[in-house]
Coordinates of C-alpha atoms and ligand atoms in Angstrom, one line a residue:
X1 CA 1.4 -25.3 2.3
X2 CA 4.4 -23.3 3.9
X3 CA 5.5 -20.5 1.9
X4 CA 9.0 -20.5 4.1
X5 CA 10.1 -23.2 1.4
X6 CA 10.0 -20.1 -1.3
X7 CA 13.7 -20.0 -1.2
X8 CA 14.4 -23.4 -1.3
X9 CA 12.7 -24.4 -4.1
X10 CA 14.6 -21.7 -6.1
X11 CA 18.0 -22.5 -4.5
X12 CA 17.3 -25.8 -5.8
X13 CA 17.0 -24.5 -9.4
X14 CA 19.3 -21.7 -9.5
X15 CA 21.5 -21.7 -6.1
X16 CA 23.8 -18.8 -7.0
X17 CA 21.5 -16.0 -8.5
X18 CA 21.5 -12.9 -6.2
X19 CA 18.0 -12.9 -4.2
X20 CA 18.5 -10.2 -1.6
X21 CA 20.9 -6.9 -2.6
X22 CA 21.6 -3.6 -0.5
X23 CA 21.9 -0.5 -2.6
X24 CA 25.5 -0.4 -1.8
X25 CA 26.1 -3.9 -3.6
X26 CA 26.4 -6.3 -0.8
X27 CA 24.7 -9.2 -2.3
X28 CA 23.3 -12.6 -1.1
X29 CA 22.5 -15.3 -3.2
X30 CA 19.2 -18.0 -2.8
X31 CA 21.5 -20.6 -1.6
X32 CA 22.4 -18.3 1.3
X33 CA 19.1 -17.1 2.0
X34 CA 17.7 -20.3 2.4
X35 CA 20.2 -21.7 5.0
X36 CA 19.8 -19.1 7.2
X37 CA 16.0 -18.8 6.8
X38 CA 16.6 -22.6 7.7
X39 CA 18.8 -21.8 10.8
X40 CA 16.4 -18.9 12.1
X41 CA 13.2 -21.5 11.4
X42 CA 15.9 -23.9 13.7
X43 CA 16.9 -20.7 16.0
X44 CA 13.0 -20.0 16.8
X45 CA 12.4 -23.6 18.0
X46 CA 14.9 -23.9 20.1
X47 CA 13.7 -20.5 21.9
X48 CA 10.4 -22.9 22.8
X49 CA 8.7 -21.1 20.2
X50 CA 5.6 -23.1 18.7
X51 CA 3.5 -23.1 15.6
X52 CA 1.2 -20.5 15.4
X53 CA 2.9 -17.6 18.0
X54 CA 3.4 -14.1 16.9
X55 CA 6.8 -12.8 15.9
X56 CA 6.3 -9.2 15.2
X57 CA 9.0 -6.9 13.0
X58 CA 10.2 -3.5 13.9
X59 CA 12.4 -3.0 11.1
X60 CA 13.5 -0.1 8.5
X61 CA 13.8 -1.5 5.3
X62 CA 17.0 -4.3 5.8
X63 CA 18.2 -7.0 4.1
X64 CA 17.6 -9.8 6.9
X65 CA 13.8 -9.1 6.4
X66 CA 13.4 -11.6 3.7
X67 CA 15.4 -14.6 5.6
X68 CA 13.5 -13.7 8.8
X69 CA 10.5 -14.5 7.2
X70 CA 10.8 -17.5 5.6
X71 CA 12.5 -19.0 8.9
X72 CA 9.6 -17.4 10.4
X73 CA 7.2 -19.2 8.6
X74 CA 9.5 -22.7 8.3
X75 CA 9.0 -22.7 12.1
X76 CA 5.0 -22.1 11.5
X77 CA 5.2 -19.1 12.8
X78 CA 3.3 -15.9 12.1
X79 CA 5.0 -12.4 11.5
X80 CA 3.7 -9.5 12.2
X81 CA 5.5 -6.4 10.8
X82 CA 5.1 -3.1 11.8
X83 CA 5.7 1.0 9.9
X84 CA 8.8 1.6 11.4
X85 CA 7.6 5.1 11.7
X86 CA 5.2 3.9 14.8
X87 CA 6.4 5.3 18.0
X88 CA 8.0 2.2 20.7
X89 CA 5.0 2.4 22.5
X90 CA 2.3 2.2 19.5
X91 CA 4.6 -0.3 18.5
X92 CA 4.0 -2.2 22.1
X93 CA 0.6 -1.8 21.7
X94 CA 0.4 -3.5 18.1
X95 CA 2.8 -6.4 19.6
X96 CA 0.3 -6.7 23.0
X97 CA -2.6 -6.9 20.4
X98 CA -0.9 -9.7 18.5
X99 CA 0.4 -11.3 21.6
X100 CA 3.9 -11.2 20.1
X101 CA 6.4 -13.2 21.8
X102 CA 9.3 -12.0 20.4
X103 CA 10.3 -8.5 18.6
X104 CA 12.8 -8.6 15.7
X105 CA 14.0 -4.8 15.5
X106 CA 16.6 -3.3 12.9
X107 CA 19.6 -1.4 15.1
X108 CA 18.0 1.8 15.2
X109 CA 15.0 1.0 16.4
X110 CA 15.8 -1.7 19.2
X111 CA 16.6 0.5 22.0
X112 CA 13.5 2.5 22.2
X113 CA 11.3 -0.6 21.6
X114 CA 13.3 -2.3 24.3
X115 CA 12.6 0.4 26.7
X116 CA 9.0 0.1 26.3
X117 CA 8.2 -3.6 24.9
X118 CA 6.8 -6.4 27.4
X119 CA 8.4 -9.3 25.4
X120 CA 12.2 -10.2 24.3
X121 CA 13.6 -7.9 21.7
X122 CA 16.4 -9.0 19.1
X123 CA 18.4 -6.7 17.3
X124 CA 19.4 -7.7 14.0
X125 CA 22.7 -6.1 14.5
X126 CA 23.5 -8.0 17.2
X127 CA 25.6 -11.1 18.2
X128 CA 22.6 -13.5 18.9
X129 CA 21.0 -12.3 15.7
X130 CA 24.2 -13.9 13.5
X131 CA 24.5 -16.7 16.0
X132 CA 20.8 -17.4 14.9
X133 CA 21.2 -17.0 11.1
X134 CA 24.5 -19.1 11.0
X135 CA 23.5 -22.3 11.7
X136 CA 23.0 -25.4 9.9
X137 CA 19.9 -26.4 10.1
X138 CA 18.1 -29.3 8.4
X139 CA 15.2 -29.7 10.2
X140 CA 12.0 -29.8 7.7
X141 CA 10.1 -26.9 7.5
X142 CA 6.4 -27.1 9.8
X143 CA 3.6 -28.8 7.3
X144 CA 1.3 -26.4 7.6
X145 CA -2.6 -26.5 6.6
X146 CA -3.3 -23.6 3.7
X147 CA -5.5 -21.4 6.0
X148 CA -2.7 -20.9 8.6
X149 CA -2.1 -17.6 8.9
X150 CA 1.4 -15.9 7.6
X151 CA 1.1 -12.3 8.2
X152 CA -0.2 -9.7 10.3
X153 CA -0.8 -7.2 8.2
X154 CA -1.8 -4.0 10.3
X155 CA -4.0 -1.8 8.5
X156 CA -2.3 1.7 8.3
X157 CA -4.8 3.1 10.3
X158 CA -5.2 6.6 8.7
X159 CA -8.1 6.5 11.1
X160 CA -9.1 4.5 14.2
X161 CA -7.7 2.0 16.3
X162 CA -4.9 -0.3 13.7
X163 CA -6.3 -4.3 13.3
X164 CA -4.5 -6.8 12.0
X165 CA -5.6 -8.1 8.7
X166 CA -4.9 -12.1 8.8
X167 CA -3.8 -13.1 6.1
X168 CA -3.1 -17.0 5.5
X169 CA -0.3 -18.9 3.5
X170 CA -3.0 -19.6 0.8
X171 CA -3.9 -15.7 0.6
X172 CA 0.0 -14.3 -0.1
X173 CA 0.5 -17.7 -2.4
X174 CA -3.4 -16.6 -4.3
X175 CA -1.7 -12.8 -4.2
X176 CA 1.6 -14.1 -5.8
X177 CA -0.5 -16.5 -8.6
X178 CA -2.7 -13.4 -9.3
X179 CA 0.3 -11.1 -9.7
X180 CA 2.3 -12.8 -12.1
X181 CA -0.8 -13.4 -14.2
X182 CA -1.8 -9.6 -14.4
X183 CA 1.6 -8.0 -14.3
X184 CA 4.4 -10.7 -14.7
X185 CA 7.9 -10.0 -14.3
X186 CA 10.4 -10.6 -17.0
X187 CA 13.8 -12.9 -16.6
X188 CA 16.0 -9.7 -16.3
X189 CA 14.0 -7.9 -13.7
X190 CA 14.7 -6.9 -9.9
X191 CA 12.7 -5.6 -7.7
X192 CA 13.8 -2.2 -6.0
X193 CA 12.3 -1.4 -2.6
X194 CA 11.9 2.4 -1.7
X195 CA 8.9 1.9 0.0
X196 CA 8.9 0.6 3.7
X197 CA 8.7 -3.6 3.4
X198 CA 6.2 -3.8 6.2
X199 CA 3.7 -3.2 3.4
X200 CA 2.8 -3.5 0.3
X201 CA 6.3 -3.4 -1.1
X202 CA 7.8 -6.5 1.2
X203 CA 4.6 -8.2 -0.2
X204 CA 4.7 -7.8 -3.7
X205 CA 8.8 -8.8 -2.9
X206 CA 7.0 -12.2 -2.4
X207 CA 6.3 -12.4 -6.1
X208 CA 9.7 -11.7 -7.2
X209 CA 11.2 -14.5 -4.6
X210 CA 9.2 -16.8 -6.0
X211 CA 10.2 -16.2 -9.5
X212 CA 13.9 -16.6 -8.4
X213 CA 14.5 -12.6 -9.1
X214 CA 16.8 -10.4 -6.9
X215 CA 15.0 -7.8 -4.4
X216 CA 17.1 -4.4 -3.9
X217 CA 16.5 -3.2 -0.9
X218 CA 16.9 0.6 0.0
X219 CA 16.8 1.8 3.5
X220 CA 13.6 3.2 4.8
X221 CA 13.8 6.8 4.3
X222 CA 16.7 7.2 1.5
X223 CA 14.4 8.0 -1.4
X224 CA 16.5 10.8 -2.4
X225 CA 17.0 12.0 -6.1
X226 CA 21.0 10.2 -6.1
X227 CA 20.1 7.0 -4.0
X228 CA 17.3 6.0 -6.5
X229 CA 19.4 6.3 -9.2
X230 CA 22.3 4.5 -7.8
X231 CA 20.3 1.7 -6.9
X232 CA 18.7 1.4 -10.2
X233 CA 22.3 1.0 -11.6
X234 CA 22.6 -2.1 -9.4
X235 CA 20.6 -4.4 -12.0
X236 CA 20.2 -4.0 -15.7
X237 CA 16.3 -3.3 -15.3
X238 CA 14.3 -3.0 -12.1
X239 CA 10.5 -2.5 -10.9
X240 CA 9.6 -0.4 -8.0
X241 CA 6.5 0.0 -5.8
X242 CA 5.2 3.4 -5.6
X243 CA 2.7 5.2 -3.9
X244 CA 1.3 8.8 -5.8
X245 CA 3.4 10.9 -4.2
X246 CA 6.5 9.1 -5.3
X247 CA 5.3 8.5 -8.5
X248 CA 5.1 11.9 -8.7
X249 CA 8.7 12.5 -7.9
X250 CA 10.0 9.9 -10.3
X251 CA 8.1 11.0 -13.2
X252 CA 10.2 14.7 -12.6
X253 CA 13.0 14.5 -14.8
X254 CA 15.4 16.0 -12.4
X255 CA 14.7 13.4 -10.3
X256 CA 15.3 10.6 -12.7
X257 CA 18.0 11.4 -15.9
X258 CA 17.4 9.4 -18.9
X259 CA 19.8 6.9 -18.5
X260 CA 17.8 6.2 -14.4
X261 CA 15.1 6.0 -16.5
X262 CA 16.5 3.5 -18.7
X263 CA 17.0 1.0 -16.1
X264 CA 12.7 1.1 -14.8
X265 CA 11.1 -2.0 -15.7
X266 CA 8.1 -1.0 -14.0
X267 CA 6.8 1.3 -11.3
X268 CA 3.8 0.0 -9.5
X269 CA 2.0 2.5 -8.5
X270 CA -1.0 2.2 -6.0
X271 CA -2.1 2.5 -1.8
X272 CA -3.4 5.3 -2.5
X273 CA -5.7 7.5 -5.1
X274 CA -3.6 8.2 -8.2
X275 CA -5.3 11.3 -9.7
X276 CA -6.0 11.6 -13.8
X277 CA -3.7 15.1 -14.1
X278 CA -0.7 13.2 -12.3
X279 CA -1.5 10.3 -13.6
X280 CA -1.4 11.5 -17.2
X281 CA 2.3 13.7 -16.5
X282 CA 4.2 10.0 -15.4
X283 CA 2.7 8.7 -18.3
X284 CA 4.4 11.8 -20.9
X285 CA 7.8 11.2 -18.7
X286 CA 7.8 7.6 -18.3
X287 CA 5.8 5.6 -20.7
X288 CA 2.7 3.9 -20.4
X289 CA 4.5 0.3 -20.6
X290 CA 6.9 1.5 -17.7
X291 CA 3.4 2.1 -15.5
X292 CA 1.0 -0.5 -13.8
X293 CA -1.6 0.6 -11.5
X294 CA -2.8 -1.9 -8.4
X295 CA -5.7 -1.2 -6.1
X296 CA -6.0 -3.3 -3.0
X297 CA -6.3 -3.1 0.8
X298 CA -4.6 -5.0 3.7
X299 CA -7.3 -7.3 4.0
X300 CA -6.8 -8.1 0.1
X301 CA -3.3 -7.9 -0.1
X302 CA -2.9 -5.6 -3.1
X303 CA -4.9 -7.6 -5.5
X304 CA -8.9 -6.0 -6.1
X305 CA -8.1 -4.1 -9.4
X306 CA -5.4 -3.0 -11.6
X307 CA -4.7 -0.9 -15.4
X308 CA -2.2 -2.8 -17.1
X309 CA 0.8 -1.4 -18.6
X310 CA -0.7 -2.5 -22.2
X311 CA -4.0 0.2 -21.4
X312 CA -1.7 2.9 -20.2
X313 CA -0.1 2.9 -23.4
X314 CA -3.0 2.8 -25.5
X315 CA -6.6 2.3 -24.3
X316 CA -8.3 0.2 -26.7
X317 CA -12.1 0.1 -26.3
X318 CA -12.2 1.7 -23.3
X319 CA -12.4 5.8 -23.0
X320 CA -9.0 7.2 -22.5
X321 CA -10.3 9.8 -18.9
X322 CA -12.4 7.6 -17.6
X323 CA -9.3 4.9 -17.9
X324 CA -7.0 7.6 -16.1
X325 CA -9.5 8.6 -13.2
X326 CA -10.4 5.0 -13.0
X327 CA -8.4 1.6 -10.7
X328 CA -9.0 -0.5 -13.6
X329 CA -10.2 -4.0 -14.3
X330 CA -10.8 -6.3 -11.5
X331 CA -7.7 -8.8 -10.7
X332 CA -7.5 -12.2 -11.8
X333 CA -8.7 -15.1 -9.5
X334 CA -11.0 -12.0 -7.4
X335 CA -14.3 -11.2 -8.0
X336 CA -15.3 -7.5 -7.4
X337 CA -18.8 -5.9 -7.1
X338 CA -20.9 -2.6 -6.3
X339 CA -22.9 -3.3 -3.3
X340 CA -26.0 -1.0 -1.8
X341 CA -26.6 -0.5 1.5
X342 CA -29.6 -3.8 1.9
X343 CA -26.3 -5.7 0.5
X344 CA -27.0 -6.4 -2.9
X345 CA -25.3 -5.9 -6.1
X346 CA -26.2 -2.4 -8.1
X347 CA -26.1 -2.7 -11.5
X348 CA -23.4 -0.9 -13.7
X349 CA -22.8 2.7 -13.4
X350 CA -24.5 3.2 -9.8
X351 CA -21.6 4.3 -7.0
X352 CA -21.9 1.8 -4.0
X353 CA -19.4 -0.1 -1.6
X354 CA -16.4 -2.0 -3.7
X355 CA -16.5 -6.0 -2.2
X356 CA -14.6 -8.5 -3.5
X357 CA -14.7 -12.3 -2.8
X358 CA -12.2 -14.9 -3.7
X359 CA -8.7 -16.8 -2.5
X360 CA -6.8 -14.1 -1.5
X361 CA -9.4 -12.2 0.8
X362 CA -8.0 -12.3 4.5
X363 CA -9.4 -14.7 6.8
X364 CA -10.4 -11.8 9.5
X365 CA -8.9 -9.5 11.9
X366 CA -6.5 -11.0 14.4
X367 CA -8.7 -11.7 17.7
X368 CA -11.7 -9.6 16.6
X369 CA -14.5 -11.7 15.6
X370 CA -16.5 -8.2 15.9
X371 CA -14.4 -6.2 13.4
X372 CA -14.6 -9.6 11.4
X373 CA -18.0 -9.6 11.3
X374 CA -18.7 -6.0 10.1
X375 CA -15.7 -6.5 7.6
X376 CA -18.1 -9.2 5.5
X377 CA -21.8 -9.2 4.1
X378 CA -23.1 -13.0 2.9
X379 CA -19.1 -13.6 2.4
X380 CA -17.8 -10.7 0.6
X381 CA -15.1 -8.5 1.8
X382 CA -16.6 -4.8 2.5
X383 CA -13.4 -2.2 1.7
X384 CA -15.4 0.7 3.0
X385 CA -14.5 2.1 -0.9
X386 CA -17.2 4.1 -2.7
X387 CA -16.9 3.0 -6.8
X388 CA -18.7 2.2 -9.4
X389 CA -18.2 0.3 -12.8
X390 CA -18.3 1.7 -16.0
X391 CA -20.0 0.1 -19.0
X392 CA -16.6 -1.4 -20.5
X393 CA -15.7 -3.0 -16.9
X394 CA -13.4 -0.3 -15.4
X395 CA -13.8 0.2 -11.6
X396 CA -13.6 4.1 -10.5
X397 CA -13.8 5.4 -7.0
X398 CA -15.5 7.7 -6.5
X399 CA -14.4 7.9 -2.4
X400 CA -13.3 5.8 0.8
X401 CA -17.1 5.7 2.3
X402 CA -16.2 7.6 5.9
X403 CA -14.5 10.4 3.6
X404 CA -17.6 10.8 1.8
X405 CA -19.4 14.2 2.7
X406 CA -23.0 14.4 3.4
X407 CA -23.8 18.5 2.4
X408 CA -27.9 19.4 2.9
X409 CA -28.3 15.9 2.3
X410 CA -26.3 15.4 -1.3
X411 CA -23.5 12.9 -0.9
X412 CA -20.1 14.9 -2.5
X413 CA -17.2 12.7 -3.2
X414 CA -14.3 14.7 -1.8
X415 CA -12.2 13.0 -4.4
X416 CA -14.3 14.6 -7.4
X417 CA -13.3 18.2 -6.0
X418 CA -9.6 16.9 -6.0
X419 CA -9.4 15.6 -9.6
X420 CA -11.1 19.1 -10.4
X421 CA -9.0 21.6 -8.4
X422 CA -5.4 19.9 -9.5
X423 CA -6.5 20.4 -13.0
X424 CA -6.0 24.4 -12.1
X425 CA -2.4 25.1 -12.7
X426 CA -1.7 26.5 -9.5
X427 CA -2.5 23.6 -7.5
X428 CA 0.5 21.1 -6.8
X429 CA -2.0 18.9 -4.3
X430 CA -5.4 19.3 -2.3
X431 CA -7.1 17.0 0.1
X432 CA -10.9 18.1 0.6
X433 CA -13.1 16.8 4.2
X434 CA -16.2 17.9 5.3
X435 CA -16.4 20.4 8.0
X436 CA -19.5 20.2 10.6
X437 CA -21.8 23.0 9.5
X438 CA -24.9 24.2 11.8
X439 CA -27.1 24.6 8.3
X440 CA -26.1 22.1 5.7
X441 CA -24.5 19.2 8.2
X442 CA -21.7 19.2 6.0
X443 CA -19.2 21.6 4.0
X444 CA -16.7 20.2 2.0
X445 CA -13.4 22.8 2.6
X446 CA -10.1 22.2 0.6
X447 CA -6.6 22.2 1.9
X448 CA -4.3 23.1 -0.8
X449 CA -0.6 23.1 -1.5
X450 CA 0.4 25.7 -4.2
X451 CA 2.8 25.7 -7.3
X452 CA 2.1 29.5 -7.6
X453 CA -0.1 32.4 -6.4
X454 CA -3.7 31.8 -6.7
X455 CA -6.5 32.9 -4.4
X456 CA -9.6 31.1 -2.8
X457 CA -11.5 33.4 -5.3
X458 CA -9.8 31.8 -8.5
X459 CA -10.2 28.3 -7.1
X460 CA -13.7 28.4 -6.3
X461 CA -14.5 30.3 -10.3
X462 CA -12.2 27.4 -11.9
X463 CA -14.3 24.8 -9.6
X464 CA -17.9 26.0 -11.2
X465 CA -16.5 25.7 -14.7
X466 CA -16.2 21.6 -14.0
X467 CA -18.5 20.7 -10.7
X468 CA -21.7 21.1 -9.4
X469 CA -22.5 24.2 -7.5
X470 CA -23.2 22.8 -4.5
X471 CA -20.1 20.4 -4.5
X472 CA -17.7 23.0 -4.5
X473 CA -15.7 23.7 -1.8
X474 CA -17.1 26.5 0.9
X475 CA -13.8 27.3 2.6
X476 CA -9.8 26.9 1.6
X477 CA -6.8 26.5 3.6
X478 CA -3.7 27.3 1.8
X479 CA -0.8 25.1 3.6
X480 CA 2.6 23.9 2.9
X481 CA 2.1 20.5 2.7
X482 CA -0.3 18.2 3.7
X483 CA -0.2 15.8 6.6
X484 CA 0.7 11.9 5.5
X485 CA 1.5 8.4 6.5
X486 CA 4.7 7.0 6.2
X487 CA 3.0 5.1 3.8
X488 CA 2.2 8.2 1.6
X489 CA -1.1 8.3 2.4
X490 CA -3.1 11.6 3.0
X491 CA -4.4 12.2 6.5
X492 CA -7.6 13.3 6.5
X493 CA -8.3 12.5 9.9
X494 CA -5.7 15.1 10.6
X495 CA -7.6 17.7 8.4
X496 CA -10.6 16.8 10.1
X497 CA -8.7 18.0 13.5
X498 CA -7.4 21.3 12.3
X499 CA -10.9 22.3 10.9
X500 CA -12.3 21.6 14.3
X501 CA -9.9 23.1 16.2
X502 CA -10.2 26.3 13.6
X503 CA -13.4 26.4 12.3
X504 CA -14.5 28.5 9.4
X505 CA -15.6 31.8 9.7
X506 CA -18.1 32.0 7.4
X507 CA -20.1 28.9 5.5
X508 CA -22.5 30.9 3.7
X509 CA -21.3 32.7 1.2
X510 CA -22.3 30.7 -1.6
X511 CA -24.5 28.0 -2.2
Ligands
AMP601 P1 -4.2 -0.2 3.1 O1 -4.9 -1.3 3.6 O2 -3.5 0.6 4.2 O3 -3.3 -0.6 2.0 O4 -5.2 0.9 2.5 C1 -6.1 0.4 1.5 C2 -6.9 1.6 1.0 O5 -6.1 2.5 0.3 C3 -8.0 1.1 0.0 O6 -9.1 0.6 0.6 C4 -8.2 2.4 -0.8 O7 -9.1 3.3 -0.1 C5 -6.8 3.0 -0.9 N1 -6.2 2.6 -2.1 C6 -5.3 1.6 -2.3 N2 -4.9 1.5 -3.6 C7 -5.6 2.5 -4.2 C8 -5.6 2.9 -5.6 N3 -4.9 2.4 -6.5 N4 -6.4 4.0 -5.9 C9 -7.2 4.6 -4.9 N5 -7.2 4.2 -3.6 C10 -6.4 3.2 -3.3

């Protein structure tokens, strides 16, 4: 199996349709893209390059990501892509981990990873990069067994040292299968990337390749108010990858007018929690059917759980909060259960560690066979999630397990004082950790963003009328935004650092 033929077989069928756009119209069509994936597939053999080396990505979003892949993976190669928001030389370090022999880098980027890198760079802007794409090339594509691996998919690393999630040809093909069962896309729709390609976005792209749709791409970076909504004018209906916080934007009506609006197939929201208040406000502004909620990790490639538009819009038998607080129903083709700590599965309604077995699990972390081992139990992925199932199938987390705080000996789920504190009107967002305290081990303490004025005092009364005493948080820093990913994703590890560095004054006060 070689997933570099994706392009082919659609420029067989339909050679002209558009498969790769930029927002400023500048199409290409599948014919296109698959010569010059065949000429780079070409290009990369003739550089000595041999089945199974690393080719790693430094690259904003850009058009040539799509054709560097598939000639990538012609030539039976492996790509790693990397956040374009890593810094040259935690870029170098990702590359020396992969053993990359080669860097692909978007114009912008390729000086200050060429300063730093100990491998060739090529810089898509350049000369050598069109020579390599013009070709014609008919060489066949590598045959390639179905566990060979495709992508290194390097966990965003929101803690820790980053690993590279292997995932194999069968993997992206069982992610692509289980897509278009649970979600689909229709005849008319394009895909529109905002978020950075690298991740989830570029590999949900693969599902819309496959089906012979176009793929808008956006530069990294440009998700302003105008830019969406010009891009969205570039095909009659497009879907979107969206983590919270940009679901969050789009569902503000300033950012997208009615007729923006119009033109949104589907927003895919997921990567990270999507809380029930925020949750419920893109649903009043967008429309259930216009929503589709994916959980998944790098080491599952966006494919453990999902709600499907059809729930969003009306619930059926399952209850309407728990569906909104909830990731859903587990994904087709993946099996997904609760384990406890000796391993086994807990029966419904008890919280322990998500794992999930089935095709599209990775096959392990690239040159770790120690990190492998302590990502499985008896052959079941462990995603270091907290959840638990409800008694009409719906997954809920109730925490990432190392976010979890451990207070006097009572486990409190960070992510339960969230969901409370952003129902208070005053709260735009809040991230809660656990701070080291001499008496109870633990403290959770809350870090809030506010809408409007609102003390520590009204917080913590409004937190006793919906949590447990003891869960509530014992301290709050008021800030003006919280520390994220590129990806979107909260850092808590960076939360965790500010508390140390100021501890709180006083943890007793209440209890
Ligand atoms: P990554 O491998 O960087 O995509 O991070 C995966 C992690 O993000 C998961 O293990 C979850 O902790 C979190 N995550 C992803 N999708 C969701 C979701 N829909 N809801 C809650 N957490 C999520």
């Amino acid at each position: 199996m070689n997933l570099g033929l994706l392009a082919e077989r659609v420029a067989a069928r339909t050679p002209h349709a558009t498969a790769v756009m930029t927002s400023d119209g500048t199409a290409m069509d599948f014919a296109t893209l698959a010569r010059r994936a065949r000429s780079f597939s070409h290009h990369f053999h003739a550089r000595g390059m041999l089945s199974g080396e690393r080719v790693a990505l430094a690259m904003s979003n850009h058009v040539s990501f799509f054709e560097i892949l598939l000639g990538a993976w012609q030539a039976g190669l492996i790509v790693a892509p990397m956040n374009p928001r890593l810094l040259p030389v935690e870029a170098e370090a990702l590359m020396a981990d992969c053993g990359a022999r080669l860097c692909i880098a978007t114009p912008e980027l390729a000086p200050g990873i060429a300063a730093v890198a100990r491998r060739e760079v090529l810089d898509v802007g350049s000369e050598g990069y069109s020579a390599a794409s013009a070709g014609e090339n008919t060489d066949p594509a590598v045959e390639l067994p179905s566990d060979a691996a495709a992508w290194l998919f390097y966990t965003s690393g929101t803690t820790g040292r980053a690993k590279g999630a292997t995932l194999t040809h069968c993997n992206l093909q069982a992610m692509i299968d289980s897509f278009l069962a649970d979600s689909g896309c229709a005849v008319d729709e394009a895909m529109l990337h905002t978020a950075p390609l690298s991740h989830a976005g570029g590999l949900l792209g693969l599902a819309f390749l496959q089906q012979g749709l176009p793929q808008v791409v956006m530069s990294t970076g440009a998700i302003d108010a105008p830019a969406v909504r010009q891009a969205l004018h570039l095909q009659r209906r497009s879907s979107l990858f969206a983590v919270p916080t940009l679901l969050n934007r789009l569902a503000d009506p300033d950012f997208l007018d009615q007729k923006a609006r119009g033109r949104v197939a589907k927003i895919m929201f997921g990567g990270a929690p999507m809380y029930a208040e925020d949750l419920k406000l893109a649903i009043h502004a967008l429309g259930g059917e216009r929503l589709w909620g994916g959980y998944g990790q790098g080491e599952a490639p966006c494919t453990i759980a999902h709600i499907p538009s059809e729930l969003l819009l009306e619930s059926g038998e399952h209850d309407r909060e728990e569906l909104l607080g909830s990731v859903g129903l587990p994904r087709t083709g993946v099996e997904v259960r609760i384990a406890g700590e000796d391993g086994r599965s807990l029966p419904i309604g008890e919280a322990g560690e998500v794992q999930v077995r089935g095709r599209v699990v990775m096959a392990g972390y690239w040159n770790d066979p120690a990190a492998t081992d302590k990502a499985f139990q008896d052959g079941w992925l462990r995603t270091g999630d907290i959840g638990r199932f409800g008694s009409t199938g719906l997954l809920t987390l109730v925490d990432r397990a190392k976010d979890m705080v451990i207070s006097g000996g009572s486990n409190i789920y960070p992510r339960e004082i969230e969901e409370a504190l952003l129902c208070h009107p005053a709260v735009r967002e809040v991230a809660v950790v656990g701070c080291p305290d001499r008496e109870w081990g633990e403290v959770p303490v809350a870090f809030v963003v506010l809408r409007s004025a609102a003390t520590a005092g009204d917080l913590d009364s409004f937190c006793l009328t919906s949590i447990a005493r003891y869960k509530r948080p014992r301290g709050y820093r008021f800030v003006e935004a919280l520390p994220k990913s590129s990806y979107g994703k909260i850092l808590k590890s960076e939360l965790r650092a500010a508390l140390e560095a100021h501890p709180l004054n006083n943890t007793k006060e209440t209890q």
